[in-house]
Amino acid sequence: MATRLGLGLPQNKQYDIGRDVPDVARTAEAMGYDSLWVYERALFPETTTQGLYGVEGLPWPDSYRGVAEPLVTLALAATATRRVRLGTSVLVAPLHGPFQLAKALASLDAASGGRVVAGLGTGWSLDEYAAAGVRPFEERGRVMDEIIDVCRAVWGPDPVTYEGSLTTISSAVVAPKPARPIPILLAATNRRAQRRLVEKADGWIPVALGAEVLASQWRVLQDLAAEQGRVEPLQTVLRTNAAYSAKPYSGQDRGPFQGSVDQIVEDLVAHAQVGLEEILIDLQGSVRDAEELKDVAAQVYTSVRAAGI
C-alpha cells in the first residue's frame, strides 16, 4: 500500500491567503495529494528571552512574522476541494478554550464532509501562552487532557454534559456534529505525553528528525501501546519541514529534507521505510511564492510516486 502524501498550505507572510490558499489546495488535490495541512504560530515576539522551541539563543525564523490562523486557513481550503483530508500539524491546543475549539473543529468537519484531522500539541512559546490567556504554560498538560475530553463529549450524542476545571456543560444540545468521529493525533515528544497519546488519542503526528530517530521513536511508542494493552492501531502522520533549494546541498552536514527535489525525495524514501501511514511535506517556508510552491510540490509528488512510495 502506497504511503499517503500531504502538503502544507501557504500560511506565511509572503502569501496572499485569500487567493493562494484555495489555489494551492485545489491544485494539490488535482495533483493527487491525499491531504492538506496547517500549523499554528500565534505571534512573533519582538522582544523575548525565549529562543525558538524554547532553546536559548536560537532565533525565531522570519517566516513566523505573520502566520495565518490555522482553522480559517483550513476553511478556505475546504471550500476549494472535495476529496483531500484537512489536518492541523500542529494546532497548539492549550491556546484555545476547550469548548470553542471542539465546536470549531466539529463545524469544519461537518462543512467539509468528514475530512478533518485534529493534530494537537502543547507548544513551547511562553509569549503565545501569555497572549492567549487560557491557562499558564505550566498547566498545559492538564489543559490538553481537558481539551481532548471536551472534544469527545461535544462530538458525541446530545445531550452533552461535562464538568472540568475550565469547562462546564450542563445537559445541552451542541451542534453541528462532525460528519464522523474526528481523529485526534498528538505530537507527544516526552514520556508523559506519549502515555496521554496511548490512553486518549487516535494516533501520532511526529516531526521528522531523521529516519533512524523516527524508527526509534516509533518502536518506543509501539512498545508503550503494547504495555498499556491498547488494541486499536495508532494512526500516523509524519511532518517534514523541507528547506528546498534549486541547487543540491553539498557536504555531510545536510539535515533531513534540505536541498534539491531529488535530495528531499531521497529523504522521503528513507523515512517511508519506517512504515508510517502518511507523510506531509511543508515546503512553504523555502519557496518564493505560491507558483513556486505548486511547481516544487508537483515535482516532489511525481518523483515520490516514481520511486514506488
Short mmCIF file of N, CA and C in Angstrom, two decimals, residues 110-172:
data_model
loop_
_atom_site.label_atom_id
_atom_site.label_comp_id
_atom_site.label_asym_id
_atom_site.label_seq_id
_atom_site.Cartn_x
_atom_site.Cartn_y
_atom_site.Cartn_z
N ALA A 110 -18.10 19.05 9.69
CA ALA A 110 -19.43 18.96 9.08
C ALA A 110 -19.47 19.64 7.73
N ALA A 111 -18.84 20.82 7.65
CA ALA A 111 -18.85 21.58 6.41
C ALA A 111 -18.06 20.89 5.30
N SER A 112 -17.02 20.17 5.67
CA SER A 112 -16.14 19.54 4.67
C SER A 112 -16.53 18.11 4.35
N GLY A 113 -17.56 17.61 4.98
CA GLY A 113 -17.99 16.25 4.70
C GLY A 113 -17.14 15.19 5.38
N GLY A 114 -16.62 15.49 6.56
CA GLY A 114 -15.87 14.48 7.32
C GLY A 114 -14.42 14.34 6.91
N ARG A 115 -13.71 15.45 6.76
CA ARG A 115 -12.33 15.37 6.27
C ARG A 115 -11.29 15.92 7.24
N VAL A 116 -11.68 16.31 8.44
CA VAL A 116 -10.77 16.97 9.37
C VAL A 116 -9.96 15.95 10.18
N VAL A 117 -8.68 16.26 10.37
CA VAL A 117 -7.79 15.52 11.26
C VAL A 117 -7.22 16.52 12.26
N ALA A 118 -7.46 16.28 13.55
CA ALA A 118 -7.02 17.22 14.59
C ALA A 118 -5.68 16.78 15.14
N GLY A 119 -4.61 17.34 14.59
CA GLY A 119 -3.27 17.12 15.12
C GLY A 119 -2.97 18.18 16.16
N LEU A 120 -2.78 17.76 17.42
CA LEU A 120 -2.67 18.70 18.53
C LEU A 120 -1.31 18.58 19.22
N GLY A 121 -0.83 19.70 19.74
CA GLY A 121 0.38 19.73 20.54
C GLY A 121 0.23 20.76 21.64
N THR A 122 1.17 20.76 22.58
CA THR A 122 1.11 21.72 23.69
C THR A 122 1.96 22.95 23.44
N GLY A 123 2.81 22.95 22.41
CA GLY A 123 3.59 24.13 22.10
C GLY A 123 4.74 24.36 23.05
N TRP A 124 5.41 25.51 22.87
CA TRP A 124 6.59 25.81 23.67
C TRP A 124 6.75 27.30 23.95
N SER A 125 5.95 28.16 23.30
CA SER A 125 6.17 29.60 23.40
C SER A 125 5.47 30.20 24.61
N LEU A 126 6.26 30.74 25.54
CA LEU A 126 5.69 31.42 26.70
C LEU A 126 4.92 32.66 26.28
N ASP A 127 5.38 33.36 25.25
CA ASP A 127 4.71 34.56 24.77
C ASP A 127 3.33 34.24 24.23
N GLU A 128 3.20 33.13 23.52
CA GLU A 128 1.88 32.74 22.99
C GLU A 128 0.92 32.40 24.12
N TYR A 129 1.39 31.69 25.13
CA TYR A 129 0.53 31.36 26.26
C TYR A 129 0.08 32.62 27.00
N ALA A 130 0.99 33.57 27.17
CA ALA A 130 0.64 34.81 27.85
C ALA A 130 -0.42 35.58 27.07
N ALA A 131 -0.29 35.59 25.74
CA ALA A 131 -1.25 36.32 24.90
C ALA A 131 -2.61 35.63 24.87
N ALA A 132 -2.63 34.30 24.81
CA ALA A 132 -3.90 33.56 24.72
C ALA A 132 -4.71 33.67 26.00
N GLY A 133 -4.02 33.61 27.14
CA GLY A 133 -4.68 33.83 28.41
C GLY A 133 -5.63 32.73 28.86
N VAL A 134 -5.52 31.52 28.29
CA VAL A 134 -6.40 30.43 28.72
C VAL A 134 -5.95 29.91 30.08
N ARG A 135 -4.72 29.40 30.16
CA ARG A 135 -4.12 28.98 31.41
C ARG A 135 -2.61 29.17 31.29
N PRO A 136 -1.88 29.21 32.40
CA PRO A 136 -0.42 29.36 32.33
C PRO A 136 0.23 28.18 31.62
N PHE A 137 1.42 28.44 31.09
CA PHE A 137 2.20 27.43 30.37
C PHE A 137 2.40 26.17 31.22
N GLU A 138 2.60 26.36 32.52
CA GLU A 138 2.88 25.23 33.40
C GLU A 138 1.71 24.26 33.49
N GLU A 139 0.51 24.69 33.10
CA GLU A 139 -0.67 23.83 33.18
C GLU A 139 -1.07 23.24 31.83
N ARG A 140 -0.16 23.31 30.87
CA ARG A 140 -0.51 22.91 29.50
C ARG A 140 -0.95 21.46 29.39
N GLY A 141 -0.33 20.56 30.14
CA GLY A 141 -0.71 19.15 30.08
C GLY A 141 -2.12 18.93 30.57
N ARG A 142 -2.47 19.58 31.68
CA ARG A 142 -3.81 19.46 32.23
C ARG A 142 -4.86 20.02 31.27
N VAL A 143 -4.51 21.16 30.63
CA VAL A 143 -5.44 21.75 29.67
C VAL A 143 -5.62 20.83 28.47
N MET A 144 -4.53 20.23 28.00
CA MET A 144 -4.64 19.30 26.87
C MET A 144 -5.56 18.13 27.20
N ASP A 145 -5.43 17.59 28.39
CA ASP A 145 -6.31 16.49 28.80
C ASP A 145 -7.78 16.91 28.73
N GLU A 146 -8.07 18.12 29.24
CA GLU A 146 -9.46 18.57 29.23
C GLU A 146 -9.95 18.84 27.82
N ILE A 147 -9.09 19.39 26.98
CA ILE A 147 -9.49 19.65 25.59
C ILE A 147 -9.90 18.36 24.90
N ILE A 148 -9.11 17.31 25.06
CA ILE A 148 -9.45 16.03 24.43
C ILE A 148 -10.78 15.51 24.96
N ASP A 149 -10.97 15.59 26.28
CA ASP A 149 -12.21 15.09 26.88
C ASP A 149 -13.42 15.91 26.43
N VAL A 150 -13.26 17.23 26.36
CA VAL A 150 -14.37 18.09 25.92
C VAL A 150 -14.71 17.81 24.46
N CYS A 151 -13.68 17.64 23.63
CA CYS A 151 -13.93 17.31 22.22
C CYS A 151 -14.74 16.04 22.10
N ARG A 152 -14.33 15.01 22.82
CA ARG A 152 -15.06 13.73 22.74
C ARG A 152 -16.52 13.92 23.18
N ALA A 153 -16.73 14.73 24.22
CA ALA A 153 -18.10 14.95 24.71
C ALA A 153 -18.92 15.75 23.71
N VAL A 154 -18.37 16.85 23.22
CA VAL A 154 -19.09 17.73 22.30
C VAL A 154 -19.39 17.03 20.98
N TRP A 155 -18.48 16.20 20.52
CA TRP A 155 -18.68 15.50 19.26
C TRP A 155 -19.60 14.30 19.39
N GLY A 156 -19.91 13.91 20.61
CA GLY A 156 -20.76 12.75 20.85
C GLY A 156 -22.23 13.12 20.85
N PRO A 157 -23.07 12.17 21.25
CA PRO A 157 -24.53 12.40 21.19
C PRO A 157 -25.00 13.44 22.19
N ASP A 158 -26.10 14.10 21.84
CA ASP A 158 -26.76 15.03 22.75
C ASP A 158 -27.69 14.24 23.68
N PRO A 159 -27.97 14.73 24.87
CA PRO A 159 -27.45 15.97 25.43
C PRO A 159 -26.01 15.79 25.91
N VAL A 160 -25.23 16.85 25.75
CA VAL A 160 -23.82 16.85 26.17
C VAL A 160 -23.73 17.35 27.60
N THR A 161 -23.01 16.61 28.43
CA THR A 161 -22.71 17.07 29.79
C THR A 161 -21.21 16.91 30.03
N TYR A 162 -20.65 17.88 30.74
CA TYR A 162 -19.22 17.79 31.07
C TYR A 162 -18.93 18.71 32.24
N GLU A 163 -18.09 18.25 33.14
CA GLU A 163 -17.65 19.06 34.27
C GLU A 163 -16.14 18.94 34.40
N GLY A 164 -15.45 20.07 34.18
CA GLY A 164 -13.99 20.09 34.28
C GLY A 164 -13.52 21.35 34.97
N SER A 165 -12.21 21.56 34.97
CA SER A 165 -11.67 22.75 35.64
C SER A 165 -11.87 24.01 34.81
N LEU A 166 -11.98 23.88 33.49
CA LEU A 166 -12.19 25.03 32.61
C LEU A 166 -13.58 25.06 32.00
N THR A 167 -14.21 23.91 31.93
CA THR A 167 -15.43 23.77 31.13
C THR A 167 -16.54 23.10 31.92
N THR A 168 -17.74 23.71 31.88
CA THR A 168 -18.92 23.10 32.45
C THR A 168 -20.03 23.13 31.41
N ILE A 169 -20.54 21.97 31.04
CA ILE A 169 -21.67 21.86 30.11
C ILE A 169 -22.77 21.11 30.83
N SER A 170 -23.86 21.78 31.09
CA SER A 170 -24.96 21.19 31.85
C SER A 170 -26.09 20.76 30.92
N SER A 171 -25.98 19.54 30.42
CA SER A 171 -27.03 18.93 29.61
C SER A 171 -27.51 19.86 28.50
N ALA A 172 -26.70 19.93 27.44
CA ALA A 172 -27.00 20.86 26.35
C ALA A 172 -26.95 20.15 25.00
#
